[in-house]
XYZ file of C-alpha atoms in Angstrom:
561
model
C -1.447 -21.483 17.413
C -2.139 -21.692 20.806
C -5.011 -23.804 22.302
C -6.229 -23.265 25.927
C -9.164 -25.496 27.581
C -11.179 -25.113 30.072
C -9.580 -27.148 32.742
C -6.228 -24.834 32.183
C -7.745 -21.651 32.550
C -8.382 -19.939 36.045
C -11.733 -17.603 35.411
C -11.735 -13.884 35.901
C -7.863 -13.289 35.532
C -6.635 -15.957 33.263
C -3.814 -14.254 30.592
C -2.756 -15.298 27.659
C -0.099 -14.347 25.335
C 0.027 -15.201 21.769
C 2.950 -17.436 20.839
C 3.142 -16.768 16.872
C 1.370 -14.202 14.479
C -0.809 -16.562 12.475
C -2.874 -16.820 15.105
C -4.559 -17.134 18.304
C -7.277 -19.181 19.706
C -8.609 -19.302 23.696
C -11.014 -21.623 24.783
C -12.288 -20.107 28.358
C -14.582 -21.357 31.192
C -17.650 -20.106 31.657
C -17.595 -17.820 34.432
C -20.917 -15.898 35.922
C -21.132 -13.381 38.604
C -22.556 -14.632 41.416
C -25.862 -13.535 42.025
C -26.539 -12.630 37.998
C -29.775 -13.454 36.018
C -27.430 -14.123 32.753
C -24.522 -16.566 34.148
C -26.700 -19.484 33.871
C -27.219 -18.902 30.136
C -23.628 -19.387 29.603
C -23.460 -22.818 28.067
C -19.783 -23.392 27.355
C -16.634 -21.687 26.984
C -16.245 -18.109 25.293
C -13.298 -18.623 21.974
C -11.670 -16.131 21.069
C -9.755 -16.304 17.567
C -7.222 -13.722 17.133
C -6.140 -13.680 13.745
C -8.008 -16.563 12.123
C -7.139 -15.319 8.026
C -3.613 -15.457 9.251
C -3.524 -11.430 7.145
C -5.049 -9.489 10.165
C -3.353 -9.830 13.366
C -5.593 -7.353 15.184
C -8.446 -8.723 14.125
C -10.837 -11.617 16.074
C -13.351 -13.577 16.141
C -15.272 -14.398 19.597
C -18.180 -17.148 19.981
C -19.878 -18.836 22.648
C -23.355 -21.016 22.930
C -26.279 -20.055 25.488
C -28.817 -21.809 26.632
C -31.481 -19.291 25.951
C -31.738 -16.852 23.061
C -30.149 -13.231 24.515
C -28.103 -10.407 23.247
C -24.591 -10.428 23.806
C -22.054 -7.267 24.171
C -18.053 -7.997 24.271
C -16.407 -4.966 25.174
C -12.282 -4.759 25.273
C -10.334 -2.911 27.119
C -6.312 -2.381 27.085
C -4.149 -1.442 29.636
C -3.337 2.443 28.760
C -8.009 2.918 28.463
C -8.855 1.989 24.766
C -11.686 0.480 24.426
C -13.817 -0.598 21.822
C -17.371 -3.032 22.159
C -19.066 -5.040 19.626
C -22.782 -6.798 20.025
C -23.798 -9.889 18.382
C -26.926 -8.814 16.783
C -29.967 -7.209 17.251
C -31.920 -10.482 17.901
C -31.700 -12.665 20.512
C -30.095 -15.878 19.668
C -28.354 -18.722 20.963
C -25.509 -19.309 18.304
C -22.858 -16.161 19.031
C -20.197 -14.945 16.650
C -18.624 -11.939 16.974
C -15.983 -9.888 15.218
C -14.163 -8.089 17.477
C -11.584 -5.139 15.522
C -9.718 -2.490 17.609
C -6.980 -4.507 19.239
C -3.959 -2.839 19.829
C -0.412 -4.396 19.319
C 1.750 -6.240 21.728
C -0.504 -5.618 25.311
C -2.759 -6.702 27.123
C -6.572 -6.094 26.568
C -9.648 -7.839 29.228
C -12.377 -8.950 26.982
C -15.557 -8.823 28.506
C -18.784 -10.665 27.624
C -22.135 -9.370 28.686
C -25.390 -10.854 28.392
C -28.699 -9.789 28.426
C -31.855 -11.464 28.635
C -35.121 -11.533 27.612
C -36.517 -10.243 30.720
C -33.757 -7.042 30.109
C -31.477 -8.663 32.847
C -28.203 -7.648 31.678
C -24.561 -8.324 33.308
C -21.005 -9.646 32.963
C -20.757 -13.385 32.025
C -17.075 -13.686 31.202
C -13.939 -12.162 32.029
C -9.992 -13.235 29.691
C -7.150 -10.974 29.607
C -5.477 -11.250 26.343
C -2.315 -9.967 25.092
C -2.699 -9.604 21.602
C 0.479 -10.184 18.891
C 3.348 -8.122 17.813
C 2.748 -6.862 14.172
C 5.020 -8.184 11.805
C 8.467 -6.836 10.871
C 7.114 -5.241 7.548
C 4.863 -2.817 9.226
C 5.772 0.762 8.346
C 6.538 3.568 11.032
C 4.670 6.080 11.365
C 5.338 9.118 12.738
C 3.053 12.199 13.804
C 4.407 15.508 12.776
C 1.826 17.732 13.186
C -1.484 16.993 16.038
C -3.845 18.781 17.171
C -6.902 16.973 18.339
C -9.415 19.129 19.532
C -9.653 20.136 15.521
C -9.332 17.336 13.923
C -12.003 15.324 12.567
C -12.869 11.728 14.741
C -12.475 8.695 13.908
C -9.351 6.582 12.056
C -7.387 6.531 9.281
C -7.429 3.868 6.692
C -4.128 3.836 4.837
C -3.546 1.000 2.043
C -0.349 0.928 0.476
C 2.409 -0.603 -2.100
C 5.700 -1.163 -1.503
C 8.594 -0.040 -3.878
C 11.906 -3.135 -4.189
C 14.687 -2.427 -6.235
C 12.719 0.894 -7.894
C 10.217 -1.488 -9.112
C 6.474 -2.325 -7.789
C 6.538 -5.031 -5.813
C 3.648 -7.275 -7.060
C 3.924 -9.787 -4.216
C 3.141 -7.472 -1.509
C 0.556 -4.798 -0.098
C -0.577 -3.575 3.010
C -3.202 -1.695 4.449
C -3.239 -0.198 8.207
C -5.706 1.943 10.452
C -4.351 4.354 12.592
C -5.595 6.767 15.486
C -4.607 10.323 16.109
C -1.786 9.392 17.484
C -0.573 7.268 14.845
C -0.713 3.628 16.314
C -2.191 0.746 14.440
C -5.534 -0.526 15.532
C -6.140 -2.566 12.402
C -3.747 -4.233 9.982
C -3.707 -6.339 6.713
C -0.889 -7.751 4.781
C -1.708 -9.023 1.337
C 0.196 -11.392 -1.402
C -0.199 -8.687 -3.672
C -0.028 -4.806 -4.259
C -2.954 -2.925 -2.599
C -3.421 0.350 -4.475
C -7.506 1.482 -4.550
C -9.954 0.626 -2.474
C -13.636 1.327 -1.247
C -15.130 0.293 1.970
C -18.803 -1.252 1.206
C -21.836 -1.156 2.820
C -21.640 -4.656 4.184
C -19.025 -3.557 6.107
C -16.191 -5.811 3.717
C -13.211 -3.372 1.843
C -13.135 -3.705 -2.360
C -9.652 -2.990 -3.366
C -7.286 -2.831 -6.400
C -4.415 -4.484 -6.989
C -1.774 -3.934 -9.787
C -2.705 -7.552 -10.716
C -5.622 -6.192 -12.953
C -7.994 -7.910 -10.379
C -10.456 -6.709 -7.488
C -10.678 -8.051 -4.560
C -13.057 -7.878 -1.502
C -12.275 -9.339 1.908
C -13.825 -8.813 5.264
C -12.335 -7.562 7.940
C -11.123 -10.534 9.162
C -8.652 -10.817 5.793
C -10.976 -13.610 4.769
C -11.383 -13.330 0.811
C -15.061 -13.080 0.003
C -15.398 -12.528 -3.871
C -12.698 -11.807 -6.727
C -13.495 -10.341 -10.207
C -10.924 -10.118 -13.251
C -9.320 -8.691 -16.127
C -10.428 -11.598 -18.839
C -8.122 -10.021 -21.304
C -4.908 -10.070 -19.495
C -4.990 -12.057 -16.226
C -3.927 -15.773 -17.460
C -4.073 -17.485 -13.936
C -7.116 -15.815 -11.964
C -7.910 -17.010 -8.108
C -9.910 -19.730 -7.501
C -13.717 -18.566 -8.068
C -12.973 -15.499 -9.904
C -15.926 -13.686 -11.750
C -14.138 -12.234 -15.396
C -15.444 -9.539 -16.803
C -14.861 -8.530 -20.525
C -11.990 -5.999 -20.025
C -8.092 -6.290 -20.809
C -7.328 -4.874 -17.676
C -8.546 -3.178 -14.056
C -6.442 -0.176 -13.137
C -6.060 2.702 -10.984
C -9.981 3.567 -9.459
C -13.130 1.831 -9.113
C -16.250 2.401 -7.337
C -19.905 1.241 -6.394
C -22.905 2.896 -7.656
C -26.212 3.153 -6.046
C -27.504 0.375 -7.955
C -24.378 -2.008 -6.236
C -23.237 -2.231 -10.002
C -19.233 -1.394 -10.445
C -17.912 1.275 -12.386
C -13.932 0.707 -12.842
C -11.277 1.947 -15.088
C -10.042 -0.557 -18.065
C -8.047 -0.038 -21.455
C -8.089 -0.899 -25.017
C -5.554 -1.248 -27.947
C -5.784 0.535 -31.117
C -4.097 0.920 -33.923
C -3.614 4.558 -35.036
C -1.651 6.081 -38.169
C 1.228 9.036 -38.014
C 1.482 9.131 -34.111
C 3.838 10.766 -32.257
C 7.867 9.401 -32.073
C 8.374 12.277 -29.334
C 7.236 14.635 -26.703
C 10.130 16.960 -27.635
C 10.521 18.021 -30.600
C 6.949 18.338 -32.643
C 9.462 18.199 -36.161
C 10.252 14.397 -35.524
C 9.134 11.435 -37.597
C 5.558 9.547 -36.869
C 4.494 6.437 -37.055
C 1.756 4.390 -37.183
C 1.924 2.393 -33.632
C -0.518 0.457 -31.643
C -1.444 2.529 -28.721
C -3.517 1.826 -25.199
C -6.146 3.960 -24.294
C -8.638 3.896 -21.138
C -11.865 2.277 -21.006
C -14.902 3.503 -18.595
C -17.072 0.088 -17.476
C -19.983 -0.373 -15.769
C -20.488 -4.571 -14.779
C -23.280 -6.114 -12.828
C -21.588 -8.046 -9.463
C -21.753 -11.523 -11.978
C -18.892 -9.474 -14.157
C -21.803 -8.872 -16.707
C -21.035 -5.378 -18.588
C -23.800 -3.152 -18.832
C -22.261 -0.153 -20.465
C -18.484 0.438 -21.898
C -17.141 4.016 -22.961
C -14.179 3.747 -25.489
C -12.589 7.411 -24.599
C -10.707 6.670 -28.147
C -14.013 7.699 -29.496
C -14.772 10.022 -26.943
C -11.651 12.607 -27.148
C -8.677 13.488 -29.565
C -6.643 10.516 -30.369
C -3.741 13.397 -31.588
C -3.515 15.047 -27.831
C -1.246 14.254 -25.755
C 0.966 15.239 -22.898
C 4.154 14.410 -20.603
C 4.193 10.432 -20.213
C 1.880 9.799 -23.076
C 4.390 7.471 -24.757
C 5.635 6.011 -21.753
C 5.313 2.085 -22.644
C 6.548 0.650 -18.959
C 3.025 0.905 -16.732
C 1.296 -1.681 -18.649
C 4.008 -3.718 -20.270
C 3.888 -6.859 -18.047
C 0.120 -6.834 -18.834
C 0.046 -7.152 -22.444
C 3.370 -9.084 -22.297
C 2.511 -11.772 -24.748
C -0.261 -10.416 -26.712
C 1.497 -7.306 -27.697
C 4.159 -7.835 -30.215
C 6.209 -4.835 -27.834
C 5.160 -2.490 -25.536
C 2.868 0.293 -26.514
C 2.095 3.852 -25.658
C 0.220 4.386 -22.337
C -1.368 7.618 -23.934
C -3.892 8.952 -21.368
C -3.432 7.227 -18.156
C -6.618 7.892 -16.299
C -6.740 7.235 -12.814
C -10.006 8.878 -11.006
C -13.694 8.489 -11.464
C -16.667 10.134 -9.368
C -20.334 8.959 -10.002
C -23.162 11.879 -9.448
C -26.346 10.788 -9.065
C -27.977 13.706 -9.247
C -27.067 14.518 -12.378
C -26.465 10.401 -13.764
C -22.907 11.755 -14.689
C -19.006 10.806 -14.227
C -16.196 12.654 -13.859
C -12.639 11.061 -15.174
C -9.462 12.678 -14.172
C -6.528 11.620 -16.950
C -2.987 11.648 -16.013
C -0.976 12.205 -19.395
C -3.514 14.352 -20.789
C -3.664 16.608 -17.347
C -7.464 17.088 -18.381
C -10.742 16.264 -16.247
C -13.799 14.921 -18.246
C -17.437 15.227 -17.378
C -19.345 12.598 -19.357
C -23.261 11.834 -19.588
C -24.094 7.817 -18.584
C -27.092 8.152 -20.003
C -25.812 9.274 -23.246
C -22.359 8.724 -23.625
C -21.602 11.953 -24.678
C -18.873 14.534 -22.566
C -20.741 17.329 -21.412
C -17.504 19.550 -20.775
C -13.436 19.230 -19.677
C -11.187 21.309 -17.993
C -7.397 21.466 -18.116
C -4.470 23.749 -19.796
C -6.273 23.973 -23.315
C -2.850 23.483 -25.158
C -3.200 21.192 -28.277
C -7.020 20.606 -28.183
C -8.583 20.978 -31.237
C -12.181 21.419 -32.139
C -14.619 20.099 -31.568
C -12.905 19.315 -28.601
C -11.870 22.825 -27.352
C -15.184 23.979 -27.266
C -15.747 21.604 -24.197
C -13.609 23.179 -21.989
C -14.595 25.479 -19.431
C -13.061 28.898 -19.160
C -11.802 30.476 -16.205
C -12.994 32.928 -14.776
C -9.829 34.562 -13.590
C -7.213 34.122 -16.774
C -4.248 33.587 -14.750
C -5.653 30.607 -12.891
C -3.109 28.308 -12.585
C -3.742 24.902 -14.087
C -3.747 21.619 -12.691
C -0.987 18.761 -14.318
C -0.778 15.241 -13.588
C -3.857 15.253 -11.378
C -5.362 12.726 -9.486
C -9.293 11.641 -7.822
C -11.734 14.272 -8.680
C -14.531 14.340 -5.940
C -17.663 16.134 -5.399
C -18.430 17.829 -2.409
C -21.483 18.188 -0.826
C -21.925 22.099 -1.840
C -21.402 20.824 -5.252
C -17.593 21.966 -6.138
C -15.216 19.549 -7.246
C -11.941 18.676 -5.495
C -8.489 17.438 -6.925
C -5.036 16.782 -5.776
C -3.205 18.726 -8.646
C 0.238 17.024 -8.604
C 1.858 19.087 -10.484
C 4.455 16.997 -11.988
C 6.320 18.845 -15.041
C 3.661 21.164 -15.165
C 3.459 21.704 -19.044
C 2.162 19.898 -21.705
C 4.215 19.463 -24.889
C 5.310 20.923 -26.617
C 6.335 23.266 -23.752
C 9.584 22.566 -21.890
C 8.901 20.776 -18.675
C 9.653 21.965 -15.025
C 12.502 20.522 -12.910
C 11.311 18.706 -9.950
C 12.593 21.654 -8.246
C 10.356 24.037 -9.875
C 7.346 21.711 -9.852
C 4.971 21.600 -6.810
C 2.305 19.999 -5.938
C -1.572 20.873 -4.093
C -4.503 20.117 -3.202
C -7.448 22.390 -5.040
C -11.202 23.210 -4.676
C -13.363 24.317 -8.266
C -16.591 25.887 -8.320
C -17.756 25.146 -11.639
C -20.718 27.125 -13.285
C -21.944 24.849 -15.955
C -24.481 27.289 -17.608
C -21.734 29.933 -17.986
C -19.356 26.527 -18.417
C -16.431 28.364 -16.427
C -14.499 27.095 -13.904
C -12.777 29.059 -10.571
C -10.604 28.134 -8.207
C -11.540 28.711 -4.720
C -9.236 27.053 -1.906
C -5.556 25.388 -2.402
C -3.487 24.271 0.144
C 0.225 23.942 -1.150
C 1.587 25.910 -3.826
C 4.477 28.294 -5.236
C 3.596 31.151 -3.324
C 6.100 32.078 -0.593
C 3.700 31.522 2.196
C 2.460 28.491 0.745
C 3.616 25.206 2.091
C 5.535 23.436 -0.857
C 5.610 19.917 -1.823
C 6.116 17.611 -4.248
C 4.047 14.100 -5.011
C 4.130 13.500 -8.706
C 2.299 10.259 -8.589
C -0.922 8.746 -7.501
C -2.691 10.956 -4.454
C -6.247 12.556 -3.402
C -7.807 14.585 -1.336
C -11.402 14.504 0.403
C -13.404 16.633 2.236
C -14.238 15.703 5.746
C -18.149 15.856 6.495
C -18.244 17.242 10.711
C -15.630 19.582 10.670
C -15.158 20.780 7.139
C -11.715 19.584 7.012
C -9.406 18.468 4.207
C -7.425 15.200 4.284
C -4.562 15.431 1.489
C -3.015 12.140 0.463
C -0.133 12.966 -0.687
C 1.009 9.104 -1.923
C 3.740 9.648 -4.229
C 6.778 11.931 -2.708
C 10.175 10.791 -3.507
C 13.480 12.237 -2.748
C 16.845 11.355 -3.068
C 19.716 10.895 -0.614
C 19.943 14.699 0.085
C 16.260 15.168 0.507
C 15.732 16.870 -2.843
C 12.227 16.165 -4.386
C 12.125 13.957 -7.351
C 9.345 13.471 -10.062
C 9.523 9.436 -10.798
C 9.662 6.925 -8.335
C 12.518 4.625 -9.519
C 14.759 7.802 -9.284
C 14.903 7.573 -5.024
C 13.182 6.480 -2.555
C 8.932 6.840 -2.395
C 7.401 8.241 0.722
C 4.096 9.526 1.714
C 2.495 11.952 4.385
C -1.193 12.119 5.215
C -2.110 15.639 6.307
C -5.260 16.862 7.551
C -5.761 20.571 7.567
C -8.628 23.404 7.970
C -11.136 24.601 4.522
C -9.645 28.093 5.361
C -7.486 30.162 3.222
C -4.681 30.197 4.028
C -5.402 26.787 5.209
C -3.442 25.447 8.342
C -2.463 22.378 9.060
C -3.706 20.103 11.827
C -2.093 16.485 11.942
C 0.073 14.901 9.765
C 1.550 11.367 9.361
C 4.357 10.489 8.046
C 5.345 6.870 6.105
C 9.266 6.649 5.126
C 10.857 3.223 5.194
C 14.312 3.137 5.391
C 14.368 0.048 4.288
C 12.169 0.105 0.972
C 9.763 2.643 -0.744
C 6.578 3.096 0.397
C 3.230 4.881 -1.573
C -0.056 5.299 -1.277
C -3.429 6.132 -4.190
C -5.251 7.586 -0.898
C -6.197 7.179 2.480
C -9.342 8.219 4.462
C -10.561 8.945 7.759
C -13.505 6.843 8.845
C -15.567 6.858 12.039
C -15.155 3.220 13.256
C -13.844 0.158 11.830
C -17.620 -1.667 12.217
C -19.628 -0.695 9.260
C -22.991 1.617 9.127
C -21.007 3.778 11.522
C -19.554 6.227 9.119
């Protein structure tokens, strides 16, 4: 921490270099442009505090007072000409605190304060040069491998990531970065826990989910705001955390128009005569405790107002590859269950449509997408490989218009588009269901896919894809996590292949514990064939990194995207 007082600073051109990562406080002597009407309005020093939370080194706060109510604007420009501006609000005031978002690491920035008085007079009132801090050694390397700025969706890209250490997810670490189109970091947050799924709130804060069954809300300075924890398994919640009566939180959540939170959770039930093998249909069966998904809607105070249990909605005897896996929830239910239980459904993505008051949900292990009527709590339709679905569930399956349509497997993040189509990340792991033989990693492939659904005719049609098995397709494999977004201005598609894994020779693998996890964020045209416009690769040689999703945002400041 550096503290420089007014007597230490030469007005106009003082440069301050941060000595430590945890913060920088600068007090700048008031300076008035000769002949201006606003210079006398600055009552004291302009104070710039970098990284007040200790976790967001490229974010800061400018504070100062004025002798009369004014509007204030801070403009920050680096030595390469990048700049951003922030204001103190619409109403004139005498006490000012302005959040500064968009510093770039390790370089001088000119910080200029402009004041506008009630009579409309406006001029620069103070100026200082600040050298921004370096980012910590844990910062991921970013490599832009494709770049056509003239065709890109404008804005910045926000990427939350979690780390793999010794072939396991590191529960003590998460990283969120915002990068520009050249791959330079302009915002950075380092969390003391995993950072998986996130949503941007209307007030500019971030709501994100860790592997520890806790929802975290932070502001863009990195300060904690609120927490919600799953009371069924979280033993030591953060101070002041809001309990929610569920076993876990996992994979996805969203804020509904009402302000309620829709989230995925789990429950455990005992199921008789259940599977002991995914590959042998004649293997003996036994009574087991099984983990399934629960979708909950709760108010900000933690009160649950809707709960949909998928044990009651779908056939518990329809399984997929992964349904017998016991590792994902082993830590969560440790000490609650006598032994780890199979993770039957493993749902991973939700999207809400206010026009129809319905929710679409994707399930990884069952390779099926469901549409749920929120008012009735009943399933309206399902789509996916029909293998293993019995009546009455088979009657809910959408029929492909093309009988040769490729099914998606182990998919993620279904998203309605403004055109009423559905986007999906088809991870493609194994590309089969029990008891058909799974494909090898070399045979498997991932895709971004768009579907048109005719609910009246109960049909589905693939209308766009990126990636695949064809000779002209780009072939890639991201066997877990991942997301697809339609970008609003250009109509381009942003594809987060957040779960890529390779061996030492660069060959793709299916499981993150088998090799080295890495990821790519790719922007492609919404044409067929799709054309790659931008791509950034995050491939850290020190440890594996994965990302559930990435988003193109218009600005670091809320209310503009």
